[in-house]
PDB file of C-alpha atoms in Angstrom:
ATOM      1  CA  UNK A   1       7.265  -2.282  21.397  1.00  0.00           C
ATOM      2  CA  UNK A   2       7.917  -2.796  17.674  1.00  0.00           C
ATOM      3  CA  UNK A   3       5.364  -1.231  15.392  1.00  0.00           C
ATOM      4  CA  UNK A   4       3.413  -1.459  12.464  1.00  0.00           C
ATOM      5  CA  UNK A   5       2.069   1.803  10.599  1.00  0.00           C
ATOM      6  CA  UNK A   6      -1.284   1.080   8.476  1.00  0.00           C
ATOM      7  CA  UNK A   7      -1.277   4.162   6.237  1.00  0.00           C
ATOM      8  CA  UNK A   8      -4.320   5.912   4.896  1.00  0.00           C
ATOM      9  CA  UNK A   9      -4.683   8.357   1.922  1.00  0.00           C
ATOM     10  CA  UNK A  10      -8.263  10.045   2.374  1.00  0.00           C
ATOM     11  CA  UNK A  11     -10.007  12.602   0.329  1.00  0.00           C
ATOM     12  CA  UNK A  12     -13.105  13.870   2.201  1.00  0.00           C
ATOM     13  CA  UNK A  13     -15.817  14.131  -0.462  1.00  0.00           C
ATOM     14  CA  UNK A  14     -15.475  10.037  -1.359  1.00  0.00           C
ATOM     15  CA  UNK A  15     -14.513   8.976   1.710  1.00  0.00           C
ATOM     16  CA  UNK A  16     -18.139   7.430   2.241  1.00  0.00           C
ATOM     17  CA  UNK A  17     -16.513   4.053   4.354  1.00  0.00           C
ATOM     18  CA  UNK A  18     -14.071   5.825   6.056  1.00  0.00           C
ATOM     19  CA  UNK A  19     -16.000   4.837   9.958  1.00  0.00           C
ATOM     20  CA  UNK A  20     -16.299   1.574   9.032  1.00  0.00           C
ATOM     21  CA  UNK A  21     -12.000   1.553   7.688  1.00  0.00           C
ATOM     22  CA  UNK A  22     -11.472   3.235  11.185  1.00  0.00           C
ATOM     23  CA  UNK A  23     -13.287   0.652  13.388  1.00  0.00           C
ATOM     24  CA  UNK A  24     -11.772  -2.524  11.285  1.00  0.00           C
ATOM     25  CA  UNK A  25      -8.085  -0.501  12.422  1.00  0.00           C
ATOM     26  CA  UNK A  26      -9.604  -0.388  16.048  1.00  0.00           C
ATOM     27  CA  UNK A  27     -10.225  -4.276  16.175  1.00  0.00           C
ATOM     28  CA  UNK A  28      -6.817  -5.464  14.883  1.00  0.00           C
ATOM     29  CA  UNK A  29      -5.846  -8.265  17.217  1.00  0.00           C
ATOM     30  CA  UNK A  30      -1.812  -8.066  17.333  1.00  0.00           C
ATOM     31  CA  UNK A  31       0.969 -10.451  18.427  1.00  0.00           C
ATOM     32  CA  UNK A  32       2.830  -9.423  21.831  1.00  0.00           C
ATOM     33  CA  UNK A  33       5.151  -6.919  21.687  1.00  0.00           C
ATOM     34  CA  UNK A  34       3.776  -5.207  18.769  1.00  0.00           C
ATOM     35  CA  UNK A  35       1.934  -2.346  18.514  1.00  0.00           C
ATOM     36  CA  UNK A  36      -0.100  -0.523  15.509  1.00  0.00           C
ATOM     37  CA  UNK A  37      -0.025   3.357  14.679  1.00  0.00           C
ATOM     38  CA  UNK A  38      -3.029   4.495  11.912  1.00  0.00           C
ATOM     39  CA  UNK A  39      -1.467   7.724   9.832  1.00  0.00           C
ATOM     40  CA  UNK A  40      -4.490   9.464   8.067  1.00  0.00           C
ATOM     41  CA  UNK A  41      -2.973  11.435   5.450  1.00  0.00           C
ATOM     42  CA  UNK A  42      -6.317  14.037   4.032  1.00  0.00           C
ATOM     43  CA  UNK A  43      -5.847  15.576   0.401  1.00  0.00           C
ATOM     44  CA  UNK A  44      -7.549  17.926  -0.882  1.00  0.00           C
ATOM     45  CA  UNK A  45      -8.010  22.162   0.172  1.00  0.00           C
ATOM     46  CA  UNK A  46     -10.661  21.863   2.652  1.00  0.00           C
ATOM     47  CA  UNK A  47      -9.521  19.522   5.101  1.00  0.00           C
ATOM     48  CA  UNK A  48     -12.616  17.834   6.791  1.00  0.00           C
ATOM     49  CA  UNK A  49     -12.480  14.002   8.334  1.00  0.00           C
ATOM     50  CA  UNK A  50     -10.280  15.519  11.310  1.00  0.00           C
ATOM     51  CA  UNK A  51     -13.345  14.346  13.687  1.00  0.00           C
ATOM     52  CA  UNK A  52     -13.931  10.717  11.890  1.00  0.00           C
ATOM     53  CA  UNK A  53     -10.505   9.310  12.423  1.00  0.00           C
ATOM     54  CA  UNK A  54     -10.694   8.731  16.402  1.00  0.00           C
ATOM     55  CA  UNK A  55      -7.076   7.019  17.296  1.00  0.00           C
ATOM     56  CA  UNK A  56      -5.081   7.900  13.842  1.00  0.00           C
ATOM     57  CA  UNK A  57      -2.616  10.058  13.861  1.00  0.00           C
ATOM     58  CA  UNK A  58      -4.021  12.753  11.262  1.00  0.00           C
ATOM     59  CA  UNK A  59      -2.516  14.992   8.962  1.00  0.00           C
ATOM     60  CA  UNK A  60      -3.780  17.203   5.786  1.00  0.00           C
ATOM     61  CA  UNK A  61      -2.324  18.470   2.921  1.00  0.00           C
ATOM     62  CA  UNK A  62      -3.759  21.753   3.077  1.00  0.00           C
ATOM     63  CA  UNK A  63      -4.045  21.215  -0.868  1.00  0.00           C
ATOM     64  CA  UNK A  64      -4.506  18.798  -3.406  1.00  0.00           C
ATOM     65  CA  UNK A  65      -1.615  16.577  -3.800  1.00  0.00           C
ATOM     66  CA  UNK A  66      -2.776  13.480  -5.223  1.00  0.00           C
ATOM     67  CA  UNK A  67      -3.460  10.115  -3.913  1.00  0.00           C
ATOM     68  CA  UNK A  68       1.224   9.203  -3.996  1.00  0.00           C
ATOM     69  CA  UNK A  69       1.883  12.614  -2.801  1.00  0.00           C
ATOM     70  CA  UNK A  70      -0.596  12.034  -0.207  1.00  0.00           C
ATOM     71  CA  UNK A  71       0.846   8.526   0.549  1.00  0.00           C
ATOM     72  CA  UNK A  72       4.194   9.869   1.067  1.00  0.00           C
ATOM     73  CA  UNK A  73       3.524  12.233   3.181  1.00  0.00           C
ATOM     74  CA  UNK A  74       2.138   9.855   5.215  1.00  0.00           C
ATOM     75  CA  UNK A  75       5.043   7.676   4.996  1.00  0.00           C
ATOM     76  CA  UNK A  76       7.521  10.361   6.112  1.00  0.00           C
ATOM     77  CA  UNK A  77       5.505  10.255   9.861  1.00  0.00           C
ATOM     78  CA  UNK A  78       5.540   6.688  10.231  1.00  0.00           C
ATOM     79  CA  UNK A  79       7.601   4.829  12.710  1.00  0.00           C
ATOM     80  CA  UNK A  80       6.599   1.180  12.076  1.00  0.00           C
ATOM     81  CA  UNK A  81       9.230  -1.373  10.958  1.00  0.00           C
ATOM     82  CA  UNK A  82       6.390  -2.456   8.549  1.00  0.00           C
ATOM     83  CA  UNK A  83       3.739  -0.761   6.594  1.00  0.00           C
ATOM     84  CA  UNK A  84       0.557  -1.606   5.483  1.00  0.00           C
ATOM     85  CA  UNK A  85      -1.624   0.526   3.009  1.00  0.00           C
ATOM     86  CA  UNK A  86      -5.022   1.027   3.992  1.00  0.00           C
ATOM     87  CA  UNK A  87      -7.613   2.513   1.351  1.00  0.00           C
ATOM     88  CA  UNK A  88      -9.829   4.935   3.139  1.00  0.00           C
ATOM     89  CA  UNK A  89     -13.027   2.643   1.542  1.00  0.00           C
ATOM     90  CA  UNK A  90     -11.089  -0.670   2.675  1.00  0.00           C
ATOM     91  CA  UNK A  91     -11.562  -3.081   5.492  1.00  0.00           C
ATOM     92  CA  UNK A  92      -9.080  -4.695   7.619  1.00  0.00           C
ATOM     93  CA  UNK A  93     -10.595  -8.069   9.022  1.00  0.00           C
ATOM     94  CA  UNK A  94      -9.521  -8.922  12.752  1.00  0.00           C
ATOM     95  CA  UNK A  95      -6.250 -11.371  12.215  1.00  0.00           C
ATOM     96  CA  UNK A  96      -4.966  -8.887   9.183  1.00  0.00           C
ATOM     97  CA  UNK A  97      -1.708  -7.794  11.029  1.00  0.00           C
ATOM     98  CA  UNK A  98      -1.122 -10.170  13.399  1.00  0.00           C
ATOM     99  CA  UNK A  99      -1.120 -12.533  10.164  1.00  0.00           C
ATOM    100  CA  UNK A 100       0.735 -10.356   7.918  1.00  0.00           C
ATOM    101  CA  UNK A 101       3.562  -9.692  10.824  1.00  0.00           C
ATOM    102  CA  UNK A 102       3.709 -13.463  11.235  1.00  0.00           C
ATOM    103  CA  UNK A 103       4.581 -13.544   7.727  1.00  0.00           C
ATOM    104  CA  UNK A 104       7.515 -10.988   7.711  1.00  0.00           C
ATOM    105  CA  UNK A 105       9.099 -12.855  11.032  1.00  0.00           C
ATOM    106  CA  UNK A 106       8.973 -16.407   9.160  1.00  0.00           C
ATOM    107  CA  UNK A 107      10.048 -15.519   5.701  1.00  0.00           C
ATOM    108  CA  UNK A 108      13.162 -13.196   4.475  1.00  0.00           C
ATOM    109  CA  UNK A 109      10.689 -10.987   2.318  1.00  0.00           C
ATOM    110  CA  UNK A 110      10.696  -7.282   1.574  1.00  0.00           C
ATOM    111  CA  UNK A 111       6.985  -7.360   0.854  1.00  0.00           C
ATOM    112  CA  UNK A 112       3.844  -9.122   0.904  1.00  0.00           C
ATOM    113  CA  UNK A 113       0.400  -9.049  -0.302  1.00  0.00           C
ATOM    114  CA  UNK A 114      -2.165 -10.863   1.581  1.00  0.00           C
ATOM    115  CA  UNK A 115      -5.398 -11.827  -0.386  1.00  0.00           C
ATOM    116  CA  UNK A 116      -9.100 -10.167  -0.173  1.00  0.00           C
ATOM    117  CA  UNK A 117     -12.596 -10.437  -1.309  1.00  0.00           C
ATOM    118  CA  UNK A 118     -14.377  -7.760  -2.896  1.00  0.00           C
ATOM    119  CA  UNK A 119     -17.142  -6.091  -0.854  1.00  0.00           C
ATOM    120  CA  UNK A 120     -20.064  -5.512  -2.780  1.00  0.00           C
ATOM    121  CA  UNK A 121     -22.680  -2.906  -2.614  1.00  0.00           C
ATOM    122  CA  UNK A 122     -24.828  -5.030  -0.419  1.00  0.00           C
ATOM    123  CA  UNK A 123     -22.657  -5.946   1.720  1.00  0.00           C
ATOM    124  CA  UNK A 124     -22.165  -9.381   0.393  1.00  0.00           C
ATOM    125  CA  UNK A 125     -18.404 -10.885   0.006  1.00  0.00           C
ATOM    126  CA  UNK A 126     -16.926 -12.201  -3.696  1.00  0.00           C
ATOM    127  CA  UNK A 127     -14.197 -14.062  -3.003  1.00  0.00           C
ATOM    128  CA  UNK A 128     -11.237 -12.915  -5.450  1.00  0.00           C
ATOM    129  CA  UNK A 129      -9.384 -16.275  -7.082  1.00  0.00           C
ATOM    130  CA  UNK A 130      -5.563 -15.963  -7.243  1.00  0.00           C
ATOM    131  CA  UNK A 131      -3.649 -15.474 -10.314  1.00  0.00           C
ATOM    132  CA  UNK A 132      -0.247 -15.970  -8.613  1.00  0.00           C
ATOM    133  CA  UNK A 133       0.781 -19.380  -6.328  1.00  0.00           C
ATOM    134  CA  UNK A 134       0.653 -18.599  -3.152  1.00  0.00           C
ATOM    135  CA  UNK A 135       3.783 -18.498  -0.789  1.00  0.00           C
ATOM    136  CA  UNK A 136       7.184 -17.301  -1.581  1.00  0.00           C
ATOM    137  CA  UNK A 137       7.404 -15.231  -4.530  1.00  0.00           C
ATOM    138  CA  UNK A 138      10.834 -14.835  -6.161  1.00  0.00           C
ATOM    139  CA  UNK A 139      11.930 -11.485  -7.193  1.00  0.00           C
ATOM    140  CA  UNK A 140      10.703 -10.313 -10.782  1.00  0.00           C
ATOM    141  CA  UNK A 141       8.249 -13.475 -10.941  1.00  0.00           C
ATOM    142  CA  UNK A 142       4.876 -10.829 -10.561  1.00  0.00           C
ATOM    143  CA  UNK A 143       6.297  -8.456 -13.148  1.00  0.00           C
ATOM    144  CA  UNK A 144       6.704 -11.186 -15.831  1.00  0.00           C
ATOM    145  CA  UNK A 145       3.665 -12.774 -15.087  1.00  0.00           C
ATOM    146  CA  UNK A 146       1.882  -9.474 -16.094  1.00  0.00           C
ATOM    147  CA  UNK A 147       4.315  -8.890 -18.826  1.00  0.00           C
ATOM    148  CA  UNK A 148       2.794 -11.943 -20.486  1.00  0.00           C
ATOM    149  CA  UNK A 149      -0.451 -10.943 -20.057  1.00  0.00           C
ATOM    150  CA  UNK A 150      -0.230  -7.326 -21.704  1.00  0.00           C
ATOM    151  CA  UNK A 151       0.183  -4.995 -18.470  1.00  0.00           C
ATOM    152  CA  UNK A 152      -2.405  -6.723 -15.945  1.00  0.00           C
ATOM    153  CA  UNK A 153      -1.049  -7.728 -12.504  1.00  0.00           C
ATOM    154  CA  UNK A 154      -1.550 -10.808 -10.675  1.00  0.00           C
ATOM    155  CA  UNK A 155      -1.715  -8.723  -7.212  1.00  0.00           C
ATOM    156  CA  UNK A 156      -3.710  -6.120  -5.935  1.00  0.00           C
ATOM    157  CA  UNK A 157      -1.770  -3.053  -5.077  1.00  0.00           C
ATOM    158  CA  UNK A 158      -3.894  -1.796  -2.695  1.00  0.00           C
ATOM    159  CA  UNK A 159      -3.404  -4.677  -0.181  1.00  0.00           C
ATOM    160  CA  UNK A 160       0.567  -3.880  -0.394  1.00  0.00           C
ATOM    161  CA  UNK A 161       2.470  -4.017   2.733  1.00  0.00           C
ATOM    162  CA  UNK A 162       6.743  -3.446   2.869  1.00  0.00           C
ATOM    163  CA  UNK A 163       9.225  -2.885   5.555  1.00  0.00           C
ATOM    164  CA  UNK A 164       9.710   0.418   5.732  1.00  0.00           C
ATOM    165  CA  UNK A 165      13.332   0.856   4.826  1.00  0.00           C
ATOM    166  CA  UNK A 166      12.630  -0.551   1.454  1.00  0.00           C
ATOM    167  CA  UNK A 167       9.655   1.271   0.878  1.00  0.00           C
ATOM    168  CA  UNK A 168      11.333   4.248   1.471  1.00  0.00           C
ATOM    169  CA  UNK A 169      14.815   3.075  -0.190  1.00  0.00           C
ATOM    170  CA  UNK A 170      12.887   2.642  -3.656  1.00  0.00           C
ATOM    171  CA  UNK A 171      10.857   5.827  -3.385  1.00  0.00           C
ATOM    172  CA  UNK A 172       7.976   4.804  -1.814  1.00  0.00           C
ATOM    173  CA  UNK A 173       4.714   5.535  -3.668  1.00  0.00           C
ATOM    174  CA  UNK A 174       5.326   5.851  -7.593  1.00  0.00           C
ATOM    175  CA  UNK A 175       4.685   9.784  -8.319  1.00  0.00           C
ATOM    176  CA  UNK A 176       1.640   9.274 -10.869  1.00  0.00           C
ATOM    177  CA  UNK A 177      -2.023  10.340 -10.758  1.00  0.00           C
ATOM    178  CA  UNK A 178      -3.295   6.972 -11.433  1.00  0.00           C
ATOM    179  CA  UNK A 179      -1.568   3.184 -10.420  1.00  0.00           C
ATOM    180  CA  UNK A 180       0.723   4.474  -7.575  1.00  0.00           C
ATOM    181  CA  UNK A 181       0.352   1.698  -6.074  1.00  0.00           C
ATOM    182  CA  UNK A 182       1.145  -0.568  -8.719  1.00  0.00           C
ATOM    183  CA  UNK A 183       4.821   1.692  -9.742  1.00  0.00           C
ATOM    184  CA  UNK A 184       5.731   0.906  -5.829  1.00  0.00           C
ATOM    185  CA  UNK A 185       4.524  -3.085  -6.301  1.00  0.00           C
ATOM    186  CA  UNK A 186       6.763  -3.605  -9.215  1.00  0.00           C
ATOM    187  CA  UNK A 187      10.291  -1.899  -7.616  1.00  0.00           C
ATOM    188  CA  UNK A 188       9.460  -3.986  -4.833  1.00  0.00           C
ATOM    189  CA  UNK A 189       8.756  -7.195  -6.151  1.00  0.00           C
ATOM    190  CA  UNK A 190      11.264  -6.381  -9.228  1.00  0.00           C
ATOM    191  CA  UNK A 191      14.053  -5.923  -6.822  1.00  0.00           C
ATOM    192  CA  UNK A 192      13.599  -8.011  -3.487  1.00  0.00           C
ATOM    193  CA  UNK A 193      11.663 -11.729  -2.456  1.00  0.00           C
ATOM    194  CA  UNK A 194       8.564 -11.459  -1.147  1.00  0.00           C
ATOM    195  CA  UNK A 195       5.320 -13.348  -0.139  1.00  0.00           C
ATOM    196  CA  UNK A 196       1.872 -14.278  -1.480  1.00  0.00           C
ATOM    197  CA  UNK A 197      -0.646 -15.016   1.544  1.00  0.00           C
ATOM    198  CA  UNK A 198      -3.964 -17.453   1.091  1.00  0.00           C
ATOM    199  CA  UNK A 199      -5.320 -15.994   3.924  1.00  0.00           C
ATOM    200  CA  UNK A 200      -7.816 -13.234   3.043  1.00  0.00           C
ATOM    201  CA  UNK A 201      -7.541 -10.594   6.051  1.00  0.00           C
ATOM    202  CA  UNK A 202      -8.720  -7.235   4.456  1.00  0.00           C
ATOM    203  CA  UNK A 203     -11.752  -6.432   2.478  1.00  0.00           C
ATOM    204  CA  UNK A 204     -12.153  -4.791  -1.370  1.00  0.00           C
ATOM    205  CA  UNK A 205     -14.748  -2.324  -1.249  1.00  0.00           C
ATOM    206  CA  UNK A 206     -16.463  -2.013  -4.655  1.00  0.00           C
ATOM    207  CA  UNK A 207     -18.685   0.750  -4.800  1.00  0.00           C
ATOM    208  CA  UNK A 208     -19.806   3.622  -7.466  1.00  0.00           C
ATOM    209  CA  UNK A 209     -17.492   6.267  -5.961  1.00  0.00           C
ATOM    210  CA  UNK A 210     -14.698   4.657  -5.337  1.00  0.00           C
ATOM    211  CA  UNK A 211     -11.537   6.224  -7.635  1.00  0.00           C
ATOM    212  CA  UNK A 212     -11.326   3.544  -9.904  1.00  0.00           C
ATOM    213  CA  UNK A 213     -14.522   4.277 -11.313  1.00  0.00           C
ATOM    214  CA  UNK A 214     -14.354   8.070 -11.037  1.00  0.00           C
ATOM    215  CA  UNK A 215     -11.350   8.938 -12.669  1.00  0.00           C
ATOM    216  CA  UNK A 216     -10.240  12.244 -11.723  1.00  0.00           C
ATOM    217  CA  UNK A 217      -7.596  12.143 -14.767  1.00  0.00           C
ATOM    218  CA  UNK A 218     -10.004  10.680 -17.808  1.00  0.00           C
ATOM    219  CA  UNK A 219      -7.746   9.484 -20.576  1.00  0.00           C
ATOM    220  CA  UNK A 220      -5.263   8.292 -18.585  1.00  0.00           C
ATOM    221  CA  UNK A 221      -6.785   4.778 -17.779  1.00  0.00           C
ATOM    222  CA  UNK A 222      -3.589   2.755 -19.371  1.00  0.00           C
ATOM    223  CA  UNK A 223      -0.613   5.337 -18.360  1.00  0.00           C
ATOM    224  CA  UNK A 224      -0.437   4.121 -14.860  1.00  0.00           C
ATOM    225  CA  UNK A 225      -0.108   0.300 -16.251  1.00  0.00           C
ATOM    226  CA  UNK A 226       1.885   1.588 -19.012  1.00  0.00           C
ATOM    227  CA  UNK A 227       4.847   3.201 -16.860  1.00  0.00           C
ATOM    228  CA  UNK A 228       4.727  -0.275 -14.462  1.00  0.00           C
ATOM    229  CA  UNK A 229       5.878  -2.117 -17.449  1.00  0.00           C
ATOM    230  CA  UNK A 230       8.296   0.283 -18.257  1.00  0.00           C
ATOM    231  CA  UNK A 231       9.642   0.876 -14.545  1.00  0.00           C
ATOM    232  CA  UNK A 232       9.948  -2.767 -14.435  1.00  0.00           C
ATOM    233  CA  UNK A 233      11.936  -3.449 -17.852  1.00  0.00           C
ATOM    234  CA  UNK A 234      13.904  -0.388 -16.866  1.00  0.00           C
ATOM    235  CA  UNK A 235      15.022  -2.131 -13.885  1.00  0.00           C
ATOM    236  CA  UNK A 236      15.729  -5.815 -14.753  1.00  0.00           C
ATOM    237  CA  UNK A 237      18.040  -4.311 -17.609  1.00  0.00           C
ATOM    238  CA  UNK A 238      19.960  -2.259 -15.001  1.00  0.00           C
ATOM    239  CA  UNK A 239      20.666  -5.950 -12.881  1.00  0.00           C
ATOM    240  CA  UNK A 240      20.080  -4.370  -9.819  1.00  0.00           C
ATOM    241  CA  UNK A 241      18.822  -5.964  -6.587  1.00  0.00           C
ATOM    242  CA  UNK A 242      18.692  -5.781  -2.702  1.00  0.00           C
ATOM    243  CA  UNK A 243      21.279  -8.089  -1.468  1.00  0.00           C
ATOM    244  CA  UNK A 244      20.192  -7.578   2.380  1.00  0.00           C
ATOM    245  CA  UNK A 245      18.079 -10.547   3.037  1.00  0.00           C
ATOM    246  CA  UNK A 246      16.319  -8.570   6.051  1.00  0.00           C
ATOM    247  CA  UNK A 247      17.106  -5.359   6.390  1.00  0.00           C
ATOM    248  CA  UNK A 248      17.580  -4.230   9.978  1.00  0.00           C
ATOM    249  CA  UNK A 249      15.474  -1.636  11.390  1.00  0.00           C
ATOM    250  CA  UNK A 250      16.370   1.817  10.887  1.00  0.00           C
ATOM    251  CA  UNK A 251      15.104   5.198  12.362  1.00  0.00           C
ATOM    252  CA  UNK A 252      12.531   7.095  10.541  1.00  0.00           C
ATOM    253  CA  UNK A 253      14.301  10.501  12.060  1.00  0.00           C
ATOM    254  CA  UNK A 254      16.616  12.513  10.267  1.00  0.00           C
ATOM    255  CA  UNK A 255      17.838  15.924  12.040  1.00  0.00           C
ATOM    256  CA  UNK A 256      17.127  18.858   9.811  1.00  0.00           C
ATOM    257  CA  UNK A 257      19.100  22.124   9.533  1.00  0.00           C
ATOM    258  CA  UNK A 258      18.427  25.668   8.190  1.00  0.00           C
ATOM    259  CA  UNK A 259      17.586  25.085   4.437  1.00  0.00           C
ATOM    260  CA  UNK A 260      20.951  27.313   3.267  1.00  0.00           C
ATOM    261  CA  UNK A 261      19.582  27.666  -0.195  1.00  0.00           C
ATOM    262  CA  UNK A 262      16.713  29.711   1.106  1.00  0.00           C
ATOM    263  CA  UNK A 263      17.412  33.792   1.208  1.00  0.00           C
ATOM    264  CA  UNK A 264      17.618  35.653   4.212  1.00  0.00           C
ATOM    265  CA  UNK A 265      14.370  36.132   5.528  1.00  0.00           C
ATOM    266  CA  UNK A 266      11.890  34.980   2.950  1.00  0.00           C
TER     267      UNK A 266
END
């Protein structure tokens, strides 16, 4: 079976939606021969949503980490060929990864980012219009786009999804406290091809607690946008790119040794 991991960063005391994330998970409806592993990845000291993530395979930090921290830590325990980022207030509708998978088996892309509509308080839908075409998006076309428009992206980051190897090859989640998501959208669309979707499959939750509008790091509401724009000037002027058109699957396990840095019994 080939796999796709949907990886979740949670923090217990906002994580208000996180039954309804979990059953939207439950009710994907997959192609054959695929299958779908949920990694829960908890933050925070006092580890508590063990019990409300039936089916995931659950971790904690044991300490708080941050939401990228948090994120990659999840990454290092997936196994899917493909990954899809799952905020623990987000829905996935039914056809999410069977359409998104159908995507990275037509097209040569590296990424993708499938559209949503915000989900309001009352339950109501908004739909979201696009800012970028949809289809094929050529590498650096997003990160211009929001270069013209002082630092504001056409895509969500949240909705991101990646094969894995490139995820992982370009660090995965950007090490910031605020706009991880959008550091890992820019190396990614920066560097390699990949694909706008029309279809909405997943669901924006907008709701009082939700981080954007709780900052846990006040006065830092343009850094994360601030270090996008430089990660992605910083990269164009270095003329790199991925030359593999689709990477082939590789293993997620490594073998470790002793760490031979580390004394003699500490």
């Amino acid at each position: 079976m080939r796999t796709i991991s949907v990886i979740t960063a949670a923090h217990a005391p906002s994580a208000h939606y996180l039954a309804e994330t979990a059953r939207s998970v439950a009710a994907q409806q997959l192609p054959p021969g695929w299958a779908c592993e949920w990694l829960v990845q908890e933050d925070g000291e006092a580890p508590a949503l063990a019990d409300r993530v039936g089916g995931a395979r659950y971790a904690c930090n044991g300490a708080r980490l941050g939401i990228a921290a948090t994120r990659n830590l999840a990454l290092a325990r997936a196994t899917g060929e493909l990954v899809q980022n799952l905020d623990h207030d987000d829905v996935l509708l039914p056809h999410a990864l069977a359409t998104l998978i159908t995507r990275f088996e037509e097209h040569p892309v590296h990424w993708a980012v499938m559209s949503a509509d915000d989900l309001l308080p009352d339950g109501t839908r908004r739909p979201f219009p696009p800012d970028l075409p949809h289809g094929p998006v050529p590498p650096g076309a997003v990160n211009r786009w929001a270069e013209e428009r002082g630092g504001n992206w056409p895509l969500h980051g949240g909705g991101l999804a990646a094969r894995a190897e490139t995820l992982r090859a370009l660090g995965g989640w950007t090490g910031v406290p605020v706009d991880d998501e959008l550091g890992a959208l820019v190396a990614l669309s920066e560097l390699t091809p990949g694909w706008h979707d029309h279809a909405v499959t997943w669901l924006y939750r907008k709701h009082p607690a939700q981080t954007t509008n709780s900052s846990l790091y006040p006065g830092l509401e343009h850094t994360g946008r601030r270090i996008a724009l430089q990660r992605a000037k910083a990269l164009r002027s270095t003329g790199l790119r991925v030359s593999v058109e689709r990477p082939a699957t590789g293993s997620h396990e490594v073998a470790l040794g002793p760490n031979i840095r580390q004394a003699p019994g500490s």
